[in-house]
Structure formats: C-alpha cells, structure tokens
Amino acid sequence: MSAEKKIKAASGWGMLAVCLVGMLVIIALFVLAIIGLVAADEAGEPVNPLHGWMLGISIAAFCLIWIPVSGFFTLQPGQARVCILFGDYKGTVRDEGFRWANPFYSRSMGTNGSAENATAEVLSKSGLSLGKQIDVAAKASSSLSTKISVRARTLNGEILKVNDKMGNPIEIANVVVWHVADTAKALFDVDNYELFVATQAETALRHVASIYAYDHAEDSSDSMDAITLRSNIEEVSTALKYELTQRLAPAGVAVDDARLTHLAYAPEIAQAMLRRQQAEAVIAARKKIVEGAVTMVEMAVDELGRHGKIDLDEERKAQMASNLMVVLCGESEAHPIVNAGSLY
C-alpha cells in the first residue's frame, strides 16, 4: 500500500527571474556572435574563434533553457500534484500558487490499458448517449494526470432495483460526498479512482439495502424496534457511510457524507404494498374511533343514571349503548327514530 509524502516546491517567481536573465544572456551572446561574424566577413578578415564559440554556446543554451522552463506549474486551492521521477514516487505538493519543481517530474501517469478496458465495459453496459459517453471517457483519461483535485465531490447514484431483508424488490438511490485524502493511494493503488468510487458506491448501497427491511413487517414490539430503510434514515445513512469508508479506504478516498435520495417499492409490488398501507391506516383509524366511542358511551350512561331521574335497567342500558355505538362508529349520517309514546 502506498502512502502520501508531502514535499515542498520552490516558488516559481525566483526561477522565472533566473530563466529570463538566462534568456537575455543567450540573446546577447547570439547577437554579439552574429555581429562579430558579419563584421569579419565584410572586412575579409578570418573568423574569430571566440565568435564561433559564442554562437555555438548561445544555440546550445537556447535549446537547453527550455528544460528548466518546463518545471513551472500552478496549483489552485484544493489541488495537489504528485511528483514522479522516472517511475519513482517522490512526494505530493499541496502548496497552491505559481511553483517550480524538477522539470523531469512526470506530468502524466501514461495510458493504463486495464483502466481503459474497465471504462469501456462500463460505458457499453450503461446505455448512455454518445455525448455522455464521451464526457465519461474524457473524465477517465484526465484522472491519469499527476495533478489531482482534493476538493469535495458529489456522486449522484442511479436508481437501483434490489431486494431488502424481507426479499421485497425495492428501488433505491444514494448521493455520496467524497474527497481524495491520500493522493498516492488514489493514483498508485487503483487503476481509476473515480471509477472505483462509483463502483463501490453502488456495491455498498446494495449491501446496506439487503440487511435492512423496507418497513416493519408486522405490528409487534420486536419489529417496531428494528431499523428499517423508511423509518430510520439517520441510522441507515450512518451504516452506508461506514460501509463506504471501509470500501474506499484502499483508494485513499474519504467519505464526507452519504444519504439516500430515492426509496420506493418496485412497480410490480407497489400497488399491493399501497393497499396494505391503506388497510393499516383504516384499521388504526377504526381503532381510534372505537376507543373514543366507548369512552363517550360510558360517560353518557353514567351521566344519565347519576341523578336518578332516568332509571334504566341493564337491558335498556345495553340497547342504548348499542345505539350510541352505531351512531358514533358509523360512516354514514345517522337518521334517528323519535319515539313519541312511552319509554317502555
């Protein structure tokens, strides 16, 4: 496993001044050599060897000065550059600004055949349009550069169809906020860290969805205390973040946050589950209505018999309680029959 080593790069302004002075000296030597050679030719005198040396040195120096010039680079805030010298990892520069380093440091990781094959396989199975495939391929190739972004990034996962703990097919999607914490691991320990993050995010989501049920299976104390995808969003997000952290650690990627963005039953069972939820809601409402009606009937019977003005036997109390329960629990409007004769 690789490990990031931080190194410092010199400020580019000092080396820029040195290169400019060197360029002026080269131009001056070249001009003086040309003037001397032209003057000797016009005067018919032999060529001064010093002028020839000056001309050769100026030309050679002009060709060689581009080597230190190629060592200039810039880093914006949130960027880092991995320094590789002839295949040997020297360290990572994280200091932003105009910098200069060894001009022989590699500027590209080169072409990785396995990474290109993996990217091509993903694109062939993704069903994306040609324009989106070109964008994904461009991102995959740019990830081979030694200049890498360490800013926070967002990965919006696609909607996946998986089975929950109870075996019910569900649709689920997530969003992952991540950043590169170790540049050496990101570039050297995996072929393409962006593709690695996308693949592991999907794998982790499928695993988390399979260990939790979508909703409570039955109305019992054990099931009500169990963690479900619908009711325990924070717990599920914590489990998803932990799963991603473990899977992305070999690539030097740190997970800042992971959340579910979509959760629903699959279309083939959505109607059945909707009817089940409606039935549960109706049962809960009926239970509440019956509890309230029983309380009101008890209060009415007690109030009528408390003052002793209306004396009801047990049969009349039962009939009155039955009538009140029908009125209070019925869905349609009650139409009472008024008895104008004797109570008995």
Coordinates of N, CA and C in Angstrom, one line a residue, residues 13 15 25 41 94 111 123 126-127 135 157 164 177 188 199-200 212-214 222 243 268 272 275 290 296 299 315 341:
W13 N 8.5 32.3 -9.0 CA 8.9 33.6 -9.4 C 10.4 33.8 -9.4
M15 N 12.7 31.4 -9.9 CA 13.2 30.7 -11.1 C 12.8 31.3 -12.4
V25 N 20.8 36.8 -21.6 CA 22.2 36.5 -21.8 C 22.4 35.7 -23.1
D41 N 33.3 39.0 -41.9 CA 33.1 38.7 -43.3 C 33.2 39.9 -44.2
R94 N 1.2 20.2 -2.2 CA -0.2 20.7 -1.9 C -0.2 22.2 -1.7
T111 N -0.8 5.9 -20.2 CA -2.1 5.1 -20.6 C -2.1 3.8 -19.9
L123 N -19.1 1.7 -19.9 CA -19.9 2.5 -20.9 C -20.8 1.7 -21.8
S126 N -23.9 0.8 -19.8 CA -24.6 1.9 -19.2 C -25.8 2.4 -20.0
G127 N -25.8 2.3 -21.3 CA -26.9 2.8 -22.1 C -26.9 4.3 -22.2
D135 N -18.1 12.3 -22.5 CA -17.8 13.0 -21.2 C -17.1 12.1 -20.2
G157 N -25.9 8.7 -7.4 CA -26.1 7.4 -7.9 C -27.4 7.2 -8.6
D164 N -34.8 -6.1 -0.4 CA -34.5 -5.8 1.0 C -34.3 -7.0 1.8
V177 N -20.9 12.2 -0.9 CA -19.9 13.3 -0.9 C -18.6 12.8 -0.4
F188 N -1.9 5.2 -7.3 CA -1.0 4.1 -7.4 C -1.6 2.8 -7.0
T199 N -18.2 2.5 -8.6 CA -18.5 1.0 -8.5 C -18.7 0.6 -7.0
Q200 N -17.9 1.1 -6.1 CA -18.0 0.7 -4.7 C -19.2 1.4 -4.1
Y212 N -31.4 -4.5 5.7 CA -32.5 -3.8 6.4 C -33.8 -4.0 5.6
A213 N -34.9 -4.1 6.3 CA -36.2 -4.2 5.7 C -36.7 -2.8 5.3
Y214 N -37.5 -2.8 4.3 CA -38.0 -1.5 3.8 C -38.9 -0.9 4.9
D222 N -41.0 -6.4 18.7 CA -39.7 -6.7 18.1 C -39.5 -6.0 16.8
E243 N -19.9 1.8 5.6 CA -19.6 0.8 4.6 C -18.8 1.3 3.5
E268 N -43.7 -3.7 -9.5 CA -44.5 -4.9 -9.5 C -45.2 -5.2 -8.2
A272 N -49.7 -3.5 -4.4 CA -50.1 -4.4 -3.2 C -49.6 -3.8 -1.9
R275 N -52.0 -0.9 -1.0 CA -53.3 -1.4 -0.4 C -53.0 -1.9 1.1
V290 N -63.3 3.6 17.7 CA -64.0 2.7 18.7 C -63.6 3.1 20.1
M296 N -67.2 7.7 25.2 CA -68.4 8.6 25.1 C -69.6 7.9 25.6
M299 N -69.6 7.5 29.4 CA -69.8 8.8 30.0 C -71.3 9.1 29.9
E315 N -81.0 -4.1 30.4 CA -81.3 -4.4 29.0 C -81.4 -3.0 28.3
G341 N -94.2 8.0 22.2 CA -95.0 7.3 23.2 C -94.2 7.1 24.5

